[in-house]
Amino acid sequence: MPRSLRLSLPVAAASSAAALPAAVVLIAELVQWHASRRGWGQGPEGGARPVPGPQVVLVLGSPSRPGGQLHPVQRWRTDIAVRSMHPVHGRLLFTGGRTGAPGEPSEARVMASHARDVLGVPAERIELEEDARSTWQNVQHCLGQLEQAGSITIASAPTHAGRARRYLAHQRPDLAQRLVPAADYRFGERSGWKVATLAYALARTIGRVLPDAWTRCCVTAG
């Protein structure tokens, strides 16, 4: 093997190793960007159909750190929620039950405390739902409050928020017509968590598809 080729191989390998993480981050950015632009209510003229009433920002829960401490994912979701609020008519509805040790605060309460104490949201503009244990329940348990909303914004990572919008459309198509976008996508923001969120979404999809495919294969073979 020529000496020049022997020298170039490690350089090429190093370049490929460096390019792979960058490609993964870029793919995650593109997927999250695309997700942030899907799932809005469609009125007669295309676009959402808000009705008279306040804007309700539904903030999806996520597990806290041990001791009921704010997790970075919770901070990200709360940041998205606060910057998505209408300055006058916006309200925050935090949802998420108690998933830590007995006596620890709920996911909703941890995030609401951050919004109030750190980000300066007045307490009277914050509501809690503290029983939900899944994204489906995040939506389901808040339908009563969402009925009072003029417009509805869902705050989370774009792919996760998109799943919640689909759940709302399934549970209450009429309320899904009131959905309006959140300020949930910013290029380069929380890139690591964008990758992790996308990986989780892919794992969920694979977990649903593989058992169904296996069942169909067995039925066909039988």
PDB file of C-alpha atoms in Angstrom:
ATOM      1  CA  MET A   1       0.000   0.000   0.000  1.00  0.00           C
ATOM      2  CA  PRO A   2       1.439   3.404  -0.923  1.00  0.00           C
ATOM      3  CA  ARG A   3       2.592   5.467   2.034  1.00  0.00           C
ATOM      4  CA  SER A   4       0.343   8.369   1.066  1.00  0.00           C
ATOM      5  CA  LEU A   5      -2.687   6.089   1.146  1.00  0.00           C
ATOM      6  CA  ARG A   6      -1.664   4.665   4.537  1.00  0.00           C
ATOM      7  CA  LEU A   7      -1.499   8.211   5.901  1.00  0.00           C
ATOM      8  CA  SER A   8      -4.804   9.271   4.376  1.00  0.00           C
ATOM      9  CA  LEU A   9      -6.853   6.379   5.769  1.00  0.00           C
ATOM     10  CA  PRO A  10      -6.734   7.495   9.434  1.00  0.00           C
ATOM     11  CA  VAL A  11      -7.582  11.055   8.378  1.00  0.00           C
ATOM     12  CA  ALA A  12     -10.574   9.832   6.399  1.00  0.00           C
ATOM     13  CA  ALA A  13     -11.718   7.650   9.296  1.00  0.00           C
ATOM     14  CA  ALA A  14     -11.434  10.553  11.724  1.00  0.00           C
ATOM     15  CA  SER A  15     -13.359  12.810   9.379  1.00  0.00           C
ATOM     16  CA  SER A  16     -16.122  10.227   9.020  1.00  0.00           C
ATOM     17  CA  ALA A  17     -16.308   9.760  12.779  1.00  0.00           C
ATOM     18  CA  ALA A  18     -16.678  13.506  13.241  1.00  0.00           C
ATOM     19  CA  ALA A  19     -19.224  13.861  10.451  1.00  0.00           C
ATOM     20  CA  LEU A  20     -21.610  11.198  11.799  1.00  0.00           C
ATOM     21  CA  PRO A  21     -22.656  13.032  14.995  1.00  0.00           C
ATOM     22  CA  ALA A  22     -23.072  16.249  13.011  1.00  0.00           C
ATOM     23  CA  ALA A  23     -25.320  14.436  10.535  1.00  0.00           C
ATOM     24  CA  VAL A  24     -27.428  13.005  13.351  1.00  0.00           C
ATOM     25  CA  VAL A  25     -27.876  16.466  14.889  1.00  0.00           C
ATOM     26  CA  LEU A  26     -28.791  17.955  11.510  1.00  0.00           C
ATOM     27  CA  ILE A  27     -31.369  15.219  10.860  1.00  0.00           C
ATOM     28  CA  ALA A  28     -32.868  15.797  14.305  1.00  0.00           C
ATOM     29  CA  GLU A  29     -33.062  19.530  13.618  1.00  0.00           C
ATOM     30  CA  LEU A  30     -34.862  18.924  10.309  1.00  0.00           C
ATOM     31  CA  VAL A  31     -37.334  16.457  11.806  1.00  0.00           C
ATOM     32  CA  GLN A  32     -38.102  18.740  14.747  1.00  0.00           C
ATOM     33  CA  TRP A  33     -38.487  21.741  12.450  1.00  0.00           C
ATOM     34  CA  HIS A  34     -40.903  19.808  10.242  1.00  0.00           C
ATOM     35  CA  ALA A  35     -42.892  18.565  13.253  1.00  0.00           C
ATOM     36  CA  SER A  36     -43.276  22.103  14.560  1.00  0.00           C
ATOM     37  CA  ARG A  37     -45.204  23.019  11.412  1.00  0.00           C
ATOM     38  CA  ARG A  38     -47.762  20.208  11.381  1.00  0.00           C
ATOM     39  CA  GLY A  39     -51.079  19.406  13.049  1.00  0.00           C
ATOM     40  CA  TRP A  40     -52.884  22.721  13.178  1.00  0.00           C
ATOM     41  CA  GLY A  41     -56.652  23.124  13.212  1.00  0.00           C
ATOM     42  CA  GLN A  42     -58.077  23.865   9.783  1.00  0.00           C
ATOM     43  CA  GLY A  43     -60.945  26.293   9.400  1.00  0.00           C
ATOM     44  CA  PRO A  44     -62.920  27.149   6.251  1.00  0.00           C
ATOM     45  CA  GLU A  45     -60.174  29.479   5.050  1.00  0.00           C
ATOM     46  CA  GLY A  46     -57.395  27.105   6.090  1.00  0.00           C
ATOM     47  CA  GLY A  47     -55.672  27.804   9.401  1.00  0.00           C
ATOM     48  CA  ALA A  48     -56.895  27.648  12.968  1.00  0.00           C
ATOM     49  CA  ARG A  49     -60.369  28.647  14.133  1.00  0.00           C
ATOM     50  CA  PRO A  50     -59.944  30.341  17.520  1.00  0.00           C
ATOM     51  CA  VAL A  51     -63.098  31.303  19.407  1.00  0.00           C
ATOM     52  CA  PRO A  52     -63.594  34.045  22.018  1.00  0.00           C
ATOM     53  CA  GLY A  53     -61.611  33.286  25.149  1.00  0.00           C
ATOM     54  CA  PRO A  54     -58.054  33.158  26.503  1.00  0.00           C
ATOM     55  CA  GLN A  55     -55.111  31.373  24.958  1.00  0.00           C
ATOM     56  CA  VAL A  56     -54.355  28.212  26.954  1.00  0.00           C
ATOM     57  CA  VAL A  57     -50.839  26.822  26.666  1.00  0.00           C
ATOM     58  CA  LEU A  58     -50.909  23.134  27.580  1.00  0.00           C
ATOM     59  CA  VAL A  59     -47.471  22.218  28.961  1.00  0.00           C
ATOM     60  CA  LEU A  60     -46.826  18.473  28.741  1.00  0.00           C
ATOM     61  CA  GLY A  61     -45.305  16.747  31.744  1.00  0.00           C
ATOM     62  CA  SER A  62     -41.931  15.064  32.028  1.00  0.00           C
ATOM     63  CA  PRO A  63     -40.289  13.292  34.995  1.00  0.00           C
ATOM     64  CA  SER A  64     -38.450  15.459  37.506  1.00  0.00           C
ATOM     65  CA  ARG A  65     -35.020  14.784  38.916  1.00  0.00           C
ATOM     66  CA  PRO A  66     -34.795  12.927  42.243  1.00  0.00           C
ATOM     67  CA  GLY A  67     -36.054  15.042  45.104  1.00  0.00           C
ATOM     68  CA  GLY A  68     -38.522  16.855  42.870  1.00  0.00           C
ATOM     69  CA  GLN A  69     -35.839  18.977  41.240  1.00  0.00           C
ATOM     70  CA  LEU A  70     -36.351  20.554  37.829  1.00  0.00           C
ATOM     71  CA  HIS A  71     -35.084  18.373  34.966  1.00  0.00           C
ATOM     72  CA  PRO A  72     -33.513  20.036  31.877  1.00  0.00           C
ATOM     73  CA  VAL A  73     -36.356  18.659  29.731  1.00  0.00           C
ATOM     74  CA  GLN A  74     -38.889  20.262  32.080  1.00  0.00           C
ATOM     75  CA  ARG A  75     -36.977  23.543  31.863  1.00  0.00           C
ATOM     76  CA  TRP A  76     -37.016  23.364  28.060  1.00  0.00           C
ATOM     77  CA  ARG A  77     -40.767  22.726  27.949  1.00  0.00           C
ATOM     78  CA  THR A  78     -41.444  25.535  30.402  1.00  0.00           C
ATOM     79  CA  ASP A  79     -39.275  27.945  28.401  1.00  0.00           C
ATOM     80  CA  ILE A  80     -41.234  27.040  25.260  1.00  0.00           C
ATOM     81  CA  ALA A  81     -44.524  27.560  27.083  1.00  0.00           C
ATOM     82  CA  VAL A  82     -43.638  30.970  28.486  1.00  0.00           C
ATOM     83  CA  ARG A  83     -42.326  32.365  25.213  1.00  0.00           C
ATOM     84  CA  SER A  84     -45.452  31.010  23.459  1.00  0.00           C
ATOM     85  CA  MET A  85     -47.859  32.835  25.800  1.00  0.00           C
ATOM     86  CA  HIS A  86     -49.924  35.744  24.617  1.00  0.00           C
ATOM     87  CA  PRO A  87     -48.710  38.717  26.718  1.00  0.00           C
ATOM     88  CA  VAL A  88     -52.249  39.590  27.851  1.00  0.00           C
ATOM     89  CA  HIS A  89     -54.575  36.643  27.252  1.00  0.00           C
ATOM     90  CA  GLY A  90     -52.206  33.706  27.717  1.00  0.00           C
ATOM     91  CA  ARG A  91     -52.623  31.107  30.453  1.00  0.00           C
ATOM     92  CA  LEU A  92     -50.365  28.161  31.315  1.00  0.00           C
ATOM     93  CA  LEU A  93     -51.873  24.744  32.055  1.00  0.00           C
ATOM     94  CA  PHE A  94     -49.199  22.393  33.410  1.00  0.00           C
ATOM     95  CA  THR A  95     -50.041  18.688  33.332  1.00  0.00           C
ATOM     96  CA  GLY A  96     -48.192  15.760  34.871  1.00  0.00           C
ATOM     97  CA  GLY A  97     -48.676  13.540  37.907  1.00  0.00           C
ATOM     98  CA  ARG A  98     -46.433  12.417  40.732  1.00  0.00           C
ATOM     99  CA  THR A  99     -43.861  10.013  39.336  1.00  0.00           C
ATOM    100  CA  GLY A 100     -41.117  10.331  41.961  1.00  0.00           C
ATOM    101  CA  ALA A 101     -40.866   9.150  45.554  1.00  0.00           C
ATOM    102  CA  PRO A 102     -43.863   9.581  47.878  1.00  0.00           C
ATOM    103  CA  GLY A 103     -44.180  13.160  49.030  1.00  0.00           C
ATOM    104  CA  GLU A 104     -42.352  14.653  46.055  1.00  0.00           C
ATOM    105  CA  PRO A 105     -44.187  17.300  44.011  1.00  0.00           C
ATOM    106  CA  SER A 106     -45.916  16.435  40.757  1.00  0.00           C
ATOM    107  CA  GLU A 107     -44.284  17.081  37.398  1.00  0.00           C
ATOM    108  CA  ALA A 108     -46.819  19.851  36.814  1.00  0.00           C
ATOM    109  CA  ARG A 109     -45.999  21.563  40.114  1.00  0.00           C
ATOM    110  CA  VAL A 110     -42.240  21.431  39.525  1.00  0.00           C
ATOM    111  CA  MET A 111     -42.567  23.094  36.121  1.00  0.00           C
ATOM    112  CA  ALA A 112     -45.137  25.611  37.348  1.00  0.00           C
ATOM    113  CA  SER A 113     -42.819  26.653  40.179  1.00  0.00           C
ATOM    114  CA  HIS A 114     -40.068  27.340  37.654  1.00  0.00           C
ATOM    115  CA  ALA A 115     -42.434  29.391  35.500  1.00  0.00           C
ATOM    116  CA  ARG A 116     -43.601  31.415  38.494  1.00  0.00           C
ATOM    117  CA  ASP A 117     -40.446  31.796  40.593  1.00  0.00           C
ATOM    118  CA  VAL A 118     -37.772  32.005  37.883  1.00  0.00           C
ATOM    119  CA  LEU A 119     -39.503  33.137  34.709  1.00  0.00           C
ATOM    120  CA  GLY A 120     -41.860  35.564  36.423  1.00  0.00           C
ATOM    121  CA  VAL A 121     -45.257  34.271  35.287  1.00  0.00           C
ATOM    122  CA  PRO A 122     -47.974  35.526  37.671  1.00  0.00           C
ATOM    123  CA  ALA A 123     -49.534  32.767  39.758  1.00  0.00           C
ATOM    124  CA  GLU A 124     -53.046  33.732  38.623  1.00  0.00           C
ATOM    125  CA  ARG A 125     -52.101  32.810  35.040  1.00  0.00           C
ATOM    126  CA  ILE A 126     -51.065  29.262  35.993  1.00  0.00           C
ATOM    127  CA  GLU A 127     -53.227  26.130  36.406  1.00  0.00           C
ATOM    128  CA  LEU A 128     -52.237  22.584  37.327  1.00  0.00           C
ATOM    129  CA  GLU A 129     -53.415  19.103  36.381  1.00  0.00           C
ATOM    130  CA  GLU A 130     -51.616  16.608  38.622  1.00  0.00           C
ATOM    131  CA  ASP A 131     -52.978  13.158  37.758  1.00  0.00           C
ATOM    132  CA  ALA A 132     -51.843  12.427  34.185  1.00  0.00           C
ATOM    133  CA  ARG A 133     -49.275   9.662  33.732  1.00  0.00           C
ATOM    134  CA  SER A 134     -48.881   9.678  29.940  1.00  0.00           C
ATOM    135  CA  THR A 135     -49.148  12.026  26.965  1.00  0.00           C
ATOM    136  CA  TRP A 136     -52.596  10.649  26.167  1.00  0.00           C
ATOM    137  CA  GLN A 137     -53.707  11.485  29.706  1.00  0.00           C
ATOM    138  CA  ASN A 138     -51.989  14.886  29.562  1.00  0.00           C
ATOM    139  CA  VAL A 139     -54.519  15.746  26.888  1.00  0.00           C
ATOM    140  CA  GLN A 140     -57.466  13.741  28.202  1.00  0.00           C
ATOM    141  CA  HIS A 141     -57.361  15.114  31.740  1.00  0.00           C
ATOM    142  CA  CYS A 142     -57.231  18.715  30.521  1.00  0.00           C
ATOM    143  CA  LEU A 143     -60.184  18.677  28.129  1.00  0.00           C
ATOM    144  CA  GLY A 144     -62.395  20.548  30.581  1.00  0.00           C
ATOM    145  CA  GLN A 145     -59.947  23.453  30.838  1.00  0.00           C
ATOM    146  CA  LEU A 146     -59.304  23.414  27.098  1.00  0.00           C
ATOM    147  CA  GLU A 147     -63.014  23.825  26.444  1.00  0.00           C
ATOM    148  CA  GLN A 148     -62.735  27.305  27.976  1.00  0.00           C
ATOM    149  CA  ALA A 149     -59.871  28.289  25.659  1.00  0.00           C
ATOM    150  CA  GLY A 150     -60.221  30.605  22.712  1.00  0.00           C
ATOM    151  CA  SER A 151     -57.029  29.140  21.246  1.00  0.00           C
ATOM    152  CA  ILE A 152     -54.873  26.204  22.299  1.00  0.00           C
ATOM    153  CA  THR A 153     -51.084  25.909  22.169  1.00  0.00           C
ATOM    154  CA  ILE A 154     -49.232  22.717  23.141  1.00  0.00           C
ATOM    155  CA  ALA A 155     -45.750  23.203  24.576  1.00  0.00           C
ATOM    156  CA  SER A 156     -43.095  20.497  24.391  1.00  0.00           C
ATOM    157  CA  ALA A 157     -40.395  19.330  22.001  1.00  0.00           C
ATOM    158  CA  PRO A 158     -41.841  19.638  18.479  1.00  0.00           C
ATOM    159  CA  THR A 159     -42.172  15.895  17.824  1.00  0.00           C
ATOM    160  CA  HIS A 160     -43.766  15.326  21.241  1.00  0.00           C
ATOM    161  CA  ALA A 161     -46.118  18.289  20.858  1.00  0.00           C
ATOM    162  CA  GLY A 162     -47.097  16.951  17.439  1.00  0.00           C
ATOM    163  CA  ARG A 163     -48.095  13.634  19.004  1.00  0.00           C
ATOM    164  CA  ALA A 164     -50.202  15.467  21.599  1.00  0.00           C
ATOM    165  CA  ARG A 165     -51.918  17.447  18.827  1.00  0.00           C
ATOM    166  CA  ARG A 166     -52.839  14.160  17.156  1.00  0.00           C
ATOM    167  CA  TYR A 167     -54.235  12.884  20.452  1.00  0.00           C
ATOM    168  CA  LEU A 168     -56.345  16.024  20.851  1.00  0.00           C
ATOM    169  CA  ALA A 169     -57.646  15.631  17.299  1.00  0.00           C
ATOM    170  CA  HIS A 170     -58.625  12.044  18.130  1.00  0.00           C
ATOM    171  CA  GLN A 171     -60.227  12.826  21.496  1.00  0.00           C
ATOM    172  CA  ARG A 172     -61.886  16.132  20.648  1.00  0.00           C
ATOM    173  CA  PRO A 173     -61.744  17.126  16.971  1.00  0.00           C
ATOM    174  CA  ASP A 174     -63.688  20.296  17.749  1.00  0.00           C
ATOM    175  CA  LEU A 175     -61.029  21.512  20.179  1.00  0.00           C
ATOM    176  CA  ALA A 176     -58.248  20.569  17.764  1.00  0.00           C
ATOM    177  CA  GLN A 177     -59.654  23.224  15.436  1.00  0.00           C
ATOM    178  CA  ARG A 178     -58.461  25.828  17.961  1.00  0.00           C
ATOM    179  CA  LEU A 179     -54.807  24.740  17.865  1.00  0.00           C
ATOM    180  CA  VAL A 180     -52.280  27.468  17.110  1.00  0.00           C
ATOM    181  CA  PRO A 181     -48.471  27.132  16.827  1.00  0.00           C
ATOM    182  CA  ALA A 182     -46.070  27.295  19.749  1.00  0.00           C
ATOM    183  CA  ALA A 183     -42.650  28.923  19.640  1.00  0.00           C
ATOM    184  CA  ASP A 184     -41.200  25.445  20.078  1.00  0.00           C
ATOM    185  CA  TYR A 185     -38.480  25.308  17.418  1.00  0.00           C
ATOM    186  CA  ARG A 186     -35.251  27.276  17.471  1.00  0.00           C
ATOM    187  CA  PHE A 187     -32.296  26.089  15.434  1.00  0.00           C
ATOM    188  CA  GLY A 188     -29.479  24.791  17.641  1.00  0.00           C
ATOM    189  CA  GLU A 189     -31.479  25.005  20.862  1.00  0.00           C
ATOM    190  CA  ARG A 190     -31.131  21.920  23.084  1.00  0.00           C
ATOM    191  CA  SER A 191     -29.692  19.909  20.188  1.00  0.00           C
ATOM    192  CA  GLY A 192     -28.858  16.959  22.407  1.00  0.00           C
ATOM    193  CA  TRP A 193     -32.392  16.744  23.723  1.00  0.00           C
ATOM    194  CA  LYS A 194     -33.774  17.072  20.206  1.00  0.00           C
ATOM    195  CA  VAL A 195     -31.778  13.984  19.235  1.00  0.00           C
ATOM    196  CA  ALA A 196     -32.914  12.132  22.376  1.00  0.00           C
ATOM    197  CA  THR A 197     -36.567  13.066  21.779  1.00  0.00           C
ATOM    198  CA  LEU A 198     -36.364  11.889  18.182  1.00  0.00           C
ATOM    199  CA  ALA A 199     -34.706   8.621  19.255  1.00  0.00           C
ATOM    200  CA  TYR A 200     -37.519   8.045  21.755  1.00  0.00           C
ATOM    201  CA  ALA A 201     -40.150   8.701  19.083  1.00  0.00           C
ATOM    202  CA  LEU A 202     -38.443   6.227  16.734  1.00  0.00           C
ATOM    203  CA  ALA A 203     -38.263   3.622  19.502  1.00  0.00           C
ATOM    204  CA  ARG A 204     -41.995   4.061  20.146  1.00  0.00           C
ATOM    205  CA  THR A 205     -42.743   3.605  16.456  1.00  0.00           C
ATOM    206  CA  ILE A 206     -40.567   0.500  16.190  1.00  0.00           C
ATOM    207  CA  GLY A 207     -42.136  -0.878  19.364  1.00  0.00           C
ATOM    208  CA  ARG A 208     -45.584  -0.579  17.791  1.00  0.00           C
ATOM    209  CA  VAL A 209     -44.709  -1.731  14.285  1.00  0.00           C
ATOM    210  CA  LEU A 210     -42.581  -4.810  15.033  1.00  0.00           C
ATOM    211  CA  PRO A 211     -45.178  -6.712  17.119  1.00  0.00           C
ATOM    212  CA  ASP A 212     -47.857  -6.023  14.488  1.00  0.00           C
ATOM    213  CA  ALA A 213     -45.543  -7.127  11.686  1.00  0.00           C
ATOM    214  CA  TRP A 214     -44.595 -10.270  13.625  1.00  0.00           C
ATOM    215  CA  THR A 215     -48.274 -11.086  14.220  1.00  0.00           C
ATOM    216  CA  ARG A 216     -49.125 -10.636  10.552  1.00  0.00           C
ATOM    217  CA  CYS A 217     -46.155 -12.788   9.562  1.00  0.00           C
ATOM    218  CA  CYS A 218     -47.222 -15.600  11.904  1.00  0.00           C
ATOM    219  CA  VAL A 219     -50.823 -15.456  10.697  1.00  0.00           C
ATOM    220  CA  THR A 220     -49.681 -15.586   7.068  1.00  0.00           C
ATOM    221  CA  ALA A 221     -47.273 -18.437   7.772  1.00  0.00           C
ATOM    222  CA  GLY A 222     -49.963 -20.346   9.627  1.00  0.00           C
TER     223      GLY A 222
END
